Structures are given as structure tokens and as C-alpha cells.
PDB file of C-alpha atoms in Angstrom:
ATOM      1  CA  UNK A  19       4.324  19.456   8.626  1.00  0.00           C
ATOM      2  CA  UNK A  20       5.378  17.052  11.360  1.00  0.00           C
ATOM      3  CA  UNK A  21       2.141  15.473  12.524  1.00  0.00           C
ATOM      4  CA  UNK A  22       3.441  15.419  16.103  1.00  0.00           C
ATOM      5  CA  UNK A  23       3.756  19.237  16.106  1.00  0.00           C
ATOM      6  CA  UNK A  24       0.051  19.781  15.468  1.00  0.00           C
ATOM      7  CA  UNK A  25      -1.407  22.416  17.762  1.00  0.00           C
ATOM      8  CA  UNK A  26      -5.049  22.351  16.717  1.00  0.00           C
ATOM      9  CA  UNK A  27      -7.500  20.464  14.558  1.00  0.00           C
ATOM     10  CA  UNK A  28     -10.565  22.127  13.051  1.00  0.00           C
ATOM     11  CA  UNK A  29     -13.248  20.076  11.286  1.00  0.00           C
ATOM     12  CA  UNK A  30     -14.657  21.738   8.175  1.00  0.00           C
ATOM     13  CA  UNK A  31     -18.257  22.734   8.953  1.00  0.00           C
ATOM     14  CA  UNK A  32     -17.937  20.833  12.266  1.00  0.00           C
ATOM     15  CA  UNK A  33     -18.681  17.634  10.395  1.00  0.00           C
ATOM     16  CA  UNK A  34     -18.900  14.263  12.091  1.00  0.00           C
ATOM     17  CA  UNK A  35     -16.838  11.369  10.854  1.00  0.00           C
ATOM     18  CA  UNK A  36     -18.206   7.844  11.043  1.00  0.00           C
ATOM     19  CA  UNK A  37     -15.688   5.103  11.805  1.00  0.00           C
ATOM     20  CA  UNK A  38     -16.606   1.690  10.444  1.00  0.00           C
ATOM     21  CA  UNK A  39     -15.322  -1.334  12.315  1.00  0.00           C
ATOM     22  CA  UNK A  40     -16.582  -4.554  10.831  1.00  0.00           C
ATOM     23  CA  UNK A  41     -14.878  -7.889  11.181  1.00  0.00           C
ATOM     24  CA  UNK A  42     -12.276  -9.577   9.119  1.00  0.00           C
ATOM     25  CA  UNK A  43     -10.597 -12.687   7.707  1.00  0.00           C
ATOM     26  CA  UNK A  44      -9.543 -15.755   9.682  1.00  0.00           C
ATOM     27  CA  UNK A  45      -5.969 -16.241  10.854  1.00  0.00           C
ATOM     28  CA  UNK A  46      -5.216 -19.042   8.396  1.00  0.00           C
ATOM     29  CA  UNK A  47      -5.823 -16.770   5.390  1.00  0.00           C
ATOM     30  CA  UNK A  48      -2.795 -16.732   3.083  1.00  0.00           C
ATOM     31  CA  UNK A  49      -1.425 -13.307   2.153  1.00  0.00           C
ATOM     32  CA  UNK A  50       0.797 -12.845  -0.933  1.00  0.00           C
ATOM     33  CA  UNK A  51       4.134 -11.472   0.297  1.00  0.00           C
ATOM     34  CA  UNK A  52       7.236 -10.772  -1.744  1.00  0.00           C
ATOM     35  CA  UNK A  53       9.057 -13.355   0.396  1.00  0.00           C
ATOM     36  CA  UNK A  54       6.322 -15.933  -0.246  1.00  0.00           C
ATOM     37  CA  UNK A  55       2.767 -16.564   0.948  1.00  0.00           C
ATOM     38  CA  UNK A  56       2.256 -16.275   4.715  1.00  0.00           C
ATOM     39  CA  UNK A  57      -0.766 -16.639   6.949  1.00  0.00           C
ATOM     40  CA  UNK A  58      -2.054 -13.363   8.281  1.00  0.00           C
ATOM     41  CA  UNK A  59      -1.787 -14.785  11.801  1.00  0.00           C
ATOM     42  CA  UNK A  60       1.945 -15.470  11.322  1.00  0.00           C
ATOM     43  CA  UNK A  61       2.389 -11.959   9.945  1.00  0.00           C
ATOM     44  CA  UNK A  62       0.749 -10.556  13.079  1.00  0.00           C
ATOM     45  CA  UNK A  63       2.904 -12.737  15.331  1.00  0.00           C
ATOM     46  CA  UNK A  64       6.077 -11.527  13.566  1.00  0.00           C
ATOM     47  CA  UNK A  65       5.235  -7.831  14.010  1.00  0.00           C
ATOM     48  CA  UNK A  66       5.992  -5.303  16.730  1.00  0.00           C
ATOM     49  CA  UNK A  67       3.093  -3.744  18.615  1.00  0.00           C
ATOM     50  CA  UNK A  68       2.096  -0.302  17.343  1.00  0.00           C
ATOM     51  CA  UNK A  69      -1.143   0.261  19.200  1.00  0.00           C
ATOM     52  CA  UNK A  70      -3.639  -1.606  21.353  1.00  0.00           C
ATOM     53  CA  UNK A  71      -7.025   0.026  21.908  1.00  0.00           C
ATOM     54  CA  UNK A  72     -10.695  -0.931  21.907  1.00  0.00           C
ATOM     55  CA  UNK A  73      -9.728  -4.614  21.770  1.00  0.00           C
ATOM     56  CA  UNK A  74      -7.808  -4.107  18.509  1.00  0.00           C
ATOM     57  CA  UNK A  75      -4.092  -4.852  18.396  1.00  0.00           C
ATOM     58  CA  UNK A  76      -2.093  -3.383  15.510  1.00  0.00           C
ATOM     59  CA  UNK A  77       1.445  -4.473  14.744  1.00  0.00           C
ATOM     60  CA  UNK A  78       4.053  -3.475  12.179  1.00  0.00           C
ATOM     61  CA  UNK A  79       5.213  -5.722   9.356  1.00  0.00           C
ATOM     62  CA  UNK A  80       8.427  -5.822   7.352  1.00  0.00           C
ATOM     63  CA  UNK A  81       6.720  -7.740   4.560  1.00  0.00           C
ATOM     64  CA  UNK A  82       5.695  -6.331   1.192  1.00  0.00           C
ATOM     65  CA  UNK A  83       2.300  -7.437  -0.055  1.00  0.00           C
ATOM     66  CA  UNK A  84       0.606  -7.346  -3.434  1.00  0.00           C
ATOM     67  CA  UNK A  85      -1.734  -4.472  -4.208  1.00  0.00           C
ATOM     68  CA  UNK A  86      -4.640  -4.283  -6.630  1.00  0.00           C
ATOM     69  CA  UNK A  87      -2.259  -2.521  -9.043  1.00  0.00           C
ATOM     70  CA  UNK A  88      -0.090  -5.652  -9.241  1.00  0.00           C
ATOM     71  CA  UNK A  89       2.816  -3.981  -7.411  1.00  0.00           C
ATOM     72  CA  UNK A  90       4.458  -4.772  -4.074  1.00  0.00           C
ATOM     73  CA  UNK A  91       3.598  -2.358  -1.269  1.00  0.00           C
ATOM     74  CA  UNK A  92       4.623  -1.710   2.306  1.00  0.00           C
ATOM     75  CA  UNK A  93       2.207  -2.726   5.038  1.00  0.00           C
ATOM     76  CA  UNK A  94       1.046   0.035   7.401  1.00  0.00           C
ATOM     77  CA  UNK A  95      -0.174  -2.420  10.004  1.00  0.00           C
ATOM     78  CA  UNK A  96      -1.623  -5.874  10.613  1.00  0.00           C
ATOM     79  CA  UNK A  97      -4.579  -5.808  13.015  1.00  0.00           C
ATOM     80  CA  UNK A  98      -6.348  -8.499  15.020  1.00  0.00           C
ATOM     81  CA  UNK A  99      -9.255  -8.584  17.424  1.00  0.00           C
ATOM     82  CA  UNK A 100     -11.503 -11.179  19.036  1.00  0.00           C
ATOM     83  CA  UNK A 101     -15.008 -11.775  17.719  1.00  0.00           C
ATOM     84  CA  UNK A 102     -17.926 -14.151  18.102  1.00  0.00           C
ATOM     85  CA  UNK A 103     -19.858 -14.080  14.833  1.00  0.00           C
ATOM     86  CA  UNK A 104     -21.012 -16.319  11.992  1.00  0.00           C
ATOM     87  CA  UNK A 105     -18.236 -17.141   9.534  1.00  0.00           C
ATOM     88  CA  UNK A 106     -18.737 -17.617   5.780  1.00  0.00           C
ATOM     89  CA  UNK A 107     -16.654 -19.228   3.072  1.00  0.00           C
ATOM     90  CA  UNK A 108     -16.684 -17.574  -0.343  1.00  0.00           C
ATOM     91  CA  UNK A 109     -15.629 -19.912  -3.181  1.00  0.00           C
ATOM     92  CA  UNK A 110     -14.906 -19.142  -6.819  1.00  0.00           C
ATOM     93  CA  UNK A 111     -15.239 -21.114 -10.035  1.00  0.00           C
ATOM     94  CA  UNK A 112     -11.459 -21.687 -10.197  1.00  0.00           C
ATOM     95  CA  UNK A 113     -11.298 -23.183  -6.714  1.00  0.00           C
ATOM     96  CA  UNK A 114     -10.305 -20.195  -4.562  1.00  0.00           C
ATOM     97  CA  UNK A 115     -11.771 -20.052  -1.032  1.00  0.00           C
ATOM     98  CA  UNK A 116     -11.633 -17.341   1.610  1.00  0.00           C
ATOM     99  CA  UNK A 117     -13.273 -17.331   5.054  1.00  0.00           C
ATOM    100  CA  UNK A 118     -14.722 -14.069   6.363  1.00  0.00           C
ATOM    101  CA  UNK A 119     -17.241 -12.776   8.839  1.00  0.00           C
ATOM    102  CA  UNK A 120     -20.587 -11.730   7.381  1.00  0.00           C
ATOM    103  CA  UNK A 121     -19.916  -8.007   7.667  1.00  0.00           C
ATOM    104  CA  UNK A 122     -16.475  -8.201   6.078  1.00  0.00           C
ATOM    105  CA  UNK A 123     -16.461  -7.294   2.393  1.00  0.00           C
ATOM    106  CA  UNK A 124     -15.105  -8.754  -0.805  1.00  0.00           C
ATOM    107  CA  UNK A 125     -14.421  -6.391  -3.685  1.00  0.00           C
ATOM    108  CA  UNK A 126     -17.032  -7.081  -6.367  1.00  0.00           C
ATOM    109  CA  UNK A 127     -16.903  -5.784  -9.945  1.00  0.00           C
ATOM    110  CA  UNK A 128     -20.049  -3.783 -10.721  1.00  0.00           C
ATOM    111  CA  UNK A 129     -19.372  -3.465 -14.456  1.00  0.00           C
ATOM    112  CA  UNK A 130     -17.132  -0.399 -14.231  1.00  0.00           C
ATOM    113  CA  UNK A 131     -15.227  -0.638 -10.929  1.00  0.00           C
ATOM    114  CA  UNK A 132     -14.688  -2.786  -7.851  1.00  0.00           C
ATOM    115  CA  UNK A 133     -16.912  -1.987  -4.879  1.00  0.00           C
ATOM    116  CA  UNK A 134     -17.049  -3.424  -1.356  1.00  0.00           C
ATOM    117  CA  UNK A 135     -19.878  -5.902  -0.786  1.00  0.00           C
ATOM    118  CA  UNK A 136     -20.544  -7.586   2.536  1.00  0.00           C
ATOM    119  CA  UNK A 137     -20.018 -11.339   2.531  1.00  0.00           C
ATOM    120  CA  UNK A 138     -23.591 -12.047   3.587  1.00  0.00           C
ATOM    121  CA  UNK A 139     -24.839 -10.072   0.540  1.00  0.00           C
ATOM    122  CA  UNK A 140     -22.595 -11.693  -2.087  1.00  0.00           C
ATOM    123  CA  UNK A 141     -24.419 -13.677  -4.780  1.00  0.00           C
ATOM    124  CA  UNK A 142     -23.375 -16.570  -6.990  1.00  0.00           C
ATOM    125  CA  UNK A 143     -22.019 -15.093 -10.226  1.00  0.00           C
ATOM    126  CA  UNK A 144     -20.599 -11.959  -8.597  1.00  0.00           C
ATOM    127  CA  UNK A 145     -17.209 -11.108 -10.128  1.00  0.00           C
ATOM    128  CA  UNK A 146     -14.109 -10.876  -7.903  1.00  0.00           C
ATOM    129  CA  UNK A 147     -10.466 -10.022  -8.600  1.00  0.00           C
ATOM    130  CA  UNK A 148      -7.780 -12.647  -7.979  1.00  0.00           C
ATOM    131  CA  UNK A 149      -4.184 -11.920  -6.960  1.00  0.00           C
ATOM    132  CA  UNK A 150      -3.209 -12.953 -10.506  1.00  0.00           C
ATOM    133  CA  UNK A 151      -5.194  -9.807 -11.488  1.00  0.00           C
ATOM    134  CA  UNK A 152      -7.636 -11.989 -13.399  1.00  0.00           C
ATOM    135  CA  UNK A 153     -11.342 -11.975 -12.750  1.00  0.00           C
ATOM    136  CA  UNK A 154     -13.270 -14.932 -11.363  1.00  0.00           C
ATOM    137  CA  UNK A 155     -16.881 -15.613 -10.457  1.00  0.00           C
ATOM    138  CA  UNK A 156     -18.304 -16.560  -7.082  1.00  0.00           C
ATOM    139  CA  UNK A 157     -19.574 -20.143  -7.220  1.00  0.00           C
ATOM    140  CA  UNK A 158     -20.729 -20.555  -3.610  1.00  0.00           C
ATOM    141  CA  UNK A 159     -21.195 -18.638  -0.371  1.00  0.00           C
ATOM    142  CA  UNK A 160     -21.451 -21.074   2.522  1.00  0.00           C
ATOM    143  CA  UNK A 161     -22.213 -20.406   6.175  1.00  0.00           C
ATOM    144  CA  UNK A 162     -19.711 -22.429   8.207  1.00  0.00           C
ATOM    145  CA  UNK A 163     -21.103 -21.681  11.654  1.00  0.00           C
ATOM    146  CA  UNK A 164     -20.261 -19.442  14.588  1.00  0.00           C
ATOM    147  CA  UNK A 165     -16.665 -18.320  14.931  1.00  0.00           C
ATOM    148  CA  UNK A 166     -15.090 -17.532  18.315  1.00  0.00           C
ATOM    149  CA  UNK A 167     -11.475 -16.514  17.771  1.00  0.00           C
ATOM    150  CA  UNK A 168      -9.239 -13.742  16.469  1.00  0.00           C
ATOM    151  CA  UNK A 169      -9.885 -12.219  13.049  1.00  0.00           C
ATOM    152  CA  UNK A 170      -7.370 -10.118  11.118  1.00  0.00           C
ATOM    153  CA  UNK A 171      -7.010  -7.178   8.742  1.00  0.00           C
ATOM    154  CA  UNK A 172      -4.195  -5.491   6.810  1.00  0.00           C
ATOM    155  CA  UNK A 173      -3.694  -1.917   5.672  1.00  0.00           C
ATOM    156  CA  UNK A 174      -1.145  -1.285   2.921  1.00  0.00           C
ATOM    157  CA  UNK A 175       0.559   1.857   1.626  1.00  0.00           C
ATOM    158  CA  UNK A 176       0.004   3.009  -1.954  1.00  0.00           C
ATOM    159  CA  UNK A 177       0.953   6.457  -3.251  1.00  0.00           C
ATOM    160  CA  UNK A 178       1.776   7.679   0.273  1.00  0.00           C
ATOM    161  CA  UNK A 179      -1.645   6.831   1.659  1.00  0.00           C
ATOM    162  CA  UNK A 180      -3.316   3.815   3.197  1.00  0.00           C
ATOM    163  CA  UNK A 181      -5.169   1.450   0.886  1.00  0.00           C
ATOM    164  CA  UNK A 182      -7.975  -0.569   2.429  1.00  0.00           C
ATOM    165  CA  UNK A 183      -8.001  -3.548   0.067  1.00  0.00           C
ATOM    166  CA  UNK A 184      -5.720  -6.577   0.131  1.00  0.00           C
ATOM    167  CA  UNK A 185      -5.583 -10.135  -1.188  1.00  0.00           C
ATOM    168  CA  UNK A 186      -6.456 -13.008   1.157  1.00  0.00           C
ATOM    169  CA  UNK A 187      -6.426 -16.608  -0.093  1.00  0.00           C
ATOM    170  CA  UNK A 188      -6.072 -15.230  -3.600  1.00  0.00           C
ATOM    171  CA  UNK A 189      -9.190 -13.006  -3.527  1.00  0.00           C
ATOM    172  CA  UNK A 190      -9.316  -9.210  -3.137  1.00  0.00           C
ATOM    173  CA  UNK A 191     -11.100  -8.235   0.077  1.00  0.00           C
ATOM    174  CA  UNK A 192     -11.739  -4.955   1.844  1.00  0.00           C
ATOM    175  CA  UNK A 193     -10.119  -3.909   5.109  1.00  0.00           C
ATOM    176  CA  UNK A 194     -13.063  -3.096   7.379  1.00  0.00           C
ATOM    177  CA  UNK A 195     -10.819  -1.472   9.990  1.00  0.00           C
ATOM    178  CA  UNK A 196     -11.069   1.831   8.154  1.00  0.00           C
ATOM    179  CA  UNK A 197     -12.559   5.270   8.149  1.00  0.00           C
ATOM    180  CA  UNK A 198     -15.343   6.063   5.723  1.00  0.00           C
ATOM    181  CA  UNK A 199     -14.988   9.756   4.958  1.00  0.00           C
ATOM    182  CA  UNK A 200     -13.989  11.993   2.078  1.00  0.00           C
ATOM    183  CA  UNK A 201     -13.984  15.276   3.959  1.00  0.00           C
ATOM    184  CA  UNK A 202     -10.941  17.138   5.252  1.00  0.00           C
ATOM    185  CA  UNK A 203      -9.907  18.819   8.472  1.00  0.00           C
ATOM    186  CA  UNK A 204      -7.624  21.783   8.927  1.00  0.00           C
ATOM    187  CA  UNK A 205      -4.578  21.245  11.143  1.00  0.00           C
ATOM    188  CA  UNK A 206      -2.165  23.912  12.402  1.00  0.00           C
ATOM    189  CA  UNK A 207       1.165  24.100  14.180  1.00  0.00           C
ATOM    190  CA  UNK A 208       3.440  27.034  15.030  1.00  0.00           C
ATOM    191  CA  UNK A 209       4.488  27.565  11.404  1.00  0.00           C
ATOM    192  CA  UNK A 210       1.725  26.555   9.006  1.00  0.00           C
ATOM    193  CA  UNK A 211      -1.842  25.532   8.368  1.00  0.00           C
ATOM    194  CA  UNK A 212      -2.876  22.769   5.984  1.00  0.00           C
ATOM    195  CA  UNK A 213      -5.791  20.524   5.119  1.00  0.00           C
ATOM    196  CA  UNK A 214      -5.583  16.752   5.508  1.00  0.00           C
ATOM    197  CA  UNK A 215      -8.115  14.113   4.558  1.00  0.00           C
ATOM    198  CA  UNK A 216      -9.864  12.913   7.698  1.00  0.00           C
ATOM    199  CA  UNK A 217      -9.238   9.253   6.799  1.00  0.00           C
ATOM    200  CA  UNK A 218      -5.487   9.939   6.464  1.00  0.00           C
ATOM    201  CA  UNK A 219      -5.528  11.599   9.883  1.00  0.00           C
ATOM    202  CA  UNK A 220      -7.235   8.649  11.536  1.00  0.00           C
ATOM    203  CA  UNK A 221      -4.882   6.228   9.792  1.00  0.00           C
ATOM    204  CA  UNK A 222      -2.066   8.024  11.629  1.00  0.00           C
ATOM    205  CA  UNK A 223      -3.963   7.463  14.858  1.00  0.00           C
ATOM    206  CA  UNK A 224      -4.514   3.801  13.981  1.00  0.00           C
ATOM    207  CA  UNK A 225      -0.853   3.124  13.259  1.00  0.00           C
ATOM    208  CA  UNK A 226       0.308   4.756  16.484  1.00  0.00           C
ATOM    209  CA  UNK A 227       2.167   7.614  14.757  1.00  0.00           C
ATOM    210  CA  UNK A 228       0.169   9.895  17.014  1.00  0.00           C
ATOM    211  CA  UNK A 229      -2.018   8.978  19.952  1.00  0.00           C
ATOM    212  CA  UNK A 230      -5.702   9.768  20.313  1.00  0.00           C
ATOM    213  CA  UNK A 231      -5.036  11.123  23.799  1.00  0.00           C
ATOM    214  CA  UNK A 232      -2.980  13.964  22.296  1.00  0.00           C
ATOM    215  CA  UNK A 233      -6.102  15.514  20.844  1.00  0.00           C
ATOM    216  CA  UNK A 234      -9.470  16.653  22.058  1.00  0.00           C
ATOM    217  CA  UNK A 235     -12.147  14.349  20.702  1.00  0.00           C
ATOM    218  CA  UNK A 236     -15.352  12.789  21.883  1.00  0.00           C
ATOM    219  CA  UNK A 237     -17.266   9.660  21.035  1.00  0.00           C
ATOM    220  CA  UNK A 238     -20.943  10.109  20.264  1.00  0.00           C
ATOM    221  CA  UNK A 239     -23.707   7.704  19.328  1.00  0.00           C
ATOM    222  CA  UNK A 240     -23.296   5.581  16.216  1.00  0.00           C
ATOM    223  CA  UNK A 241     -19.525   5.110  16.404  1.00  0.00           C
ATOM    224  CA  UNK A 242     -18.719   8.674  15.374  1.00  0.00           C
ATOM    225  CA  UNK A 243     -15.932  10.996  16.508  1.00  0.00           C
ATOM    226  CA  UNK A 244     -16.114  14.770  16.869  1.00  0.00           C
ATOM    227  CA  UNK A 245     -12.668  16.350  16.595  1.00  0.00           C
ATOM    228  CA  UNK A 246     -12.030  19.299  18.910  1.00  0.00           C
ATOM    229  CA  UNK A 247      -9.043  21.510  19.669  1.00  0.00           C
ATOM    230  CA  UNK A 248      -5.849  20.141  21.168  1.00  0.00           C
ATOM    231  CA  UNK A 249      -6.065  19.456  24.896  1.00  0.00           C
ATOM    232  CA  UNK A 250      -3.190  20.880  26.946  1.00  0.00           C
TER     233      UNK A 250
END
């Protein structure tokens, strides 16, 4: 189904979908690219604008970046936005350092899997994954002060869907510019009807493949969207 031919969108059980927009990594963060390490700010500067909305500017990227599976992946978008928030530096026992806002998350190993944990909640001894795919332990979490500048995020493509983790300054972090939802919606056009995960649908909105104004939707309290039928 061509996403641009969608005629209607029906939420299953009229569910509400909560969009989570935390903050991100600083512009000097180094991202592992197949062509060599680049700062995320330079990657944003090299891209072409896909979408600008709600103070968030998303651009394309021709780079391939390293995924948690150790393979090179296409980048769906690089995003930046302005913020004024406390900034933290997370350091590891092998000398890695990454700077993030307090509500951005590192991926922490809980004994069985990696889970997102906000920077301000990370503890010394927490286990992170390095871009070498080796584990390391957090040795320090330091508050650097208030940050007033652009922060950045990346979304990469794995198995034909967006992946919301990436490596910054050698440490796996979580892209907070993402949708937290496991439910599906039903979409229809003139020929067929199919289900699509709600996070995949919003990723298409985020990357500018389709525009939010094409569809009926409303913002309600708590940063949630209610999807309605297509507006003529």
C-alpha cells in the first residue's frame, strides 16, 4: 500500500497514543559512520530538510551508522531542537564520555536485555554497551550545568523499521524523539485495508513521507494524539 494513498485511519478500540519527546545528545557527540566518525551536528548540517514542526528540524543523511547488531544501517533522519536544561556527562570505566540532557536515556543492561534509563537515574556500576559491542560499566555521572543550545537525535533503519537506539561517543543511547506504543491502527485506501503499527505510522509522519495535515488528528492533554478519519 502506498502510504500517500491512504483514505482513512481507524485506531483499534479508539486508543490514544502517547508521544514521548525528551531531549538528546549535544552537537559535538561523535557518531560512528561507515565513512568515519562524524559529529552529530555536522551530520545535521550536511542533510536536506525533511520536516520542521514543533521546534524540531529533521534532515536526511546519506551516512550509514552502526546499529546495536554490529551492522551498518541507513539513517531515517537526524533531528535537532533548542533546549534549556541541565546537561550531564556519563563516563565509563574505559574512558568513554557522552553528554546528554537528564531526560535522555542510555541503554542499560538489566541482566537479560538492554533497557532505556534516563541519565539522571543512572547509577555507578550500571552496564552499558559500547560501539565495539563490548560491555562497560558507568564510573561517573556528573552534572555539568545548564545547557542552552541545540541538542540532537538520530533514527536508523533496521529490518525495514525505525530503530530508536544509536551510538554516541561510543556508548549506546536511546532516541527520545520516538513514539511509545505497541498497538496498531487500521488504514485503508481504494484497494485494500491493512494494519500498521502506530509507531511505524508516526515515524512516516516524522520523516516527512506524509504530512500530519493530510490526516484528521487532535492533540489532547499529556502529549497524546487521537487519530481520526482523513480530512477532505
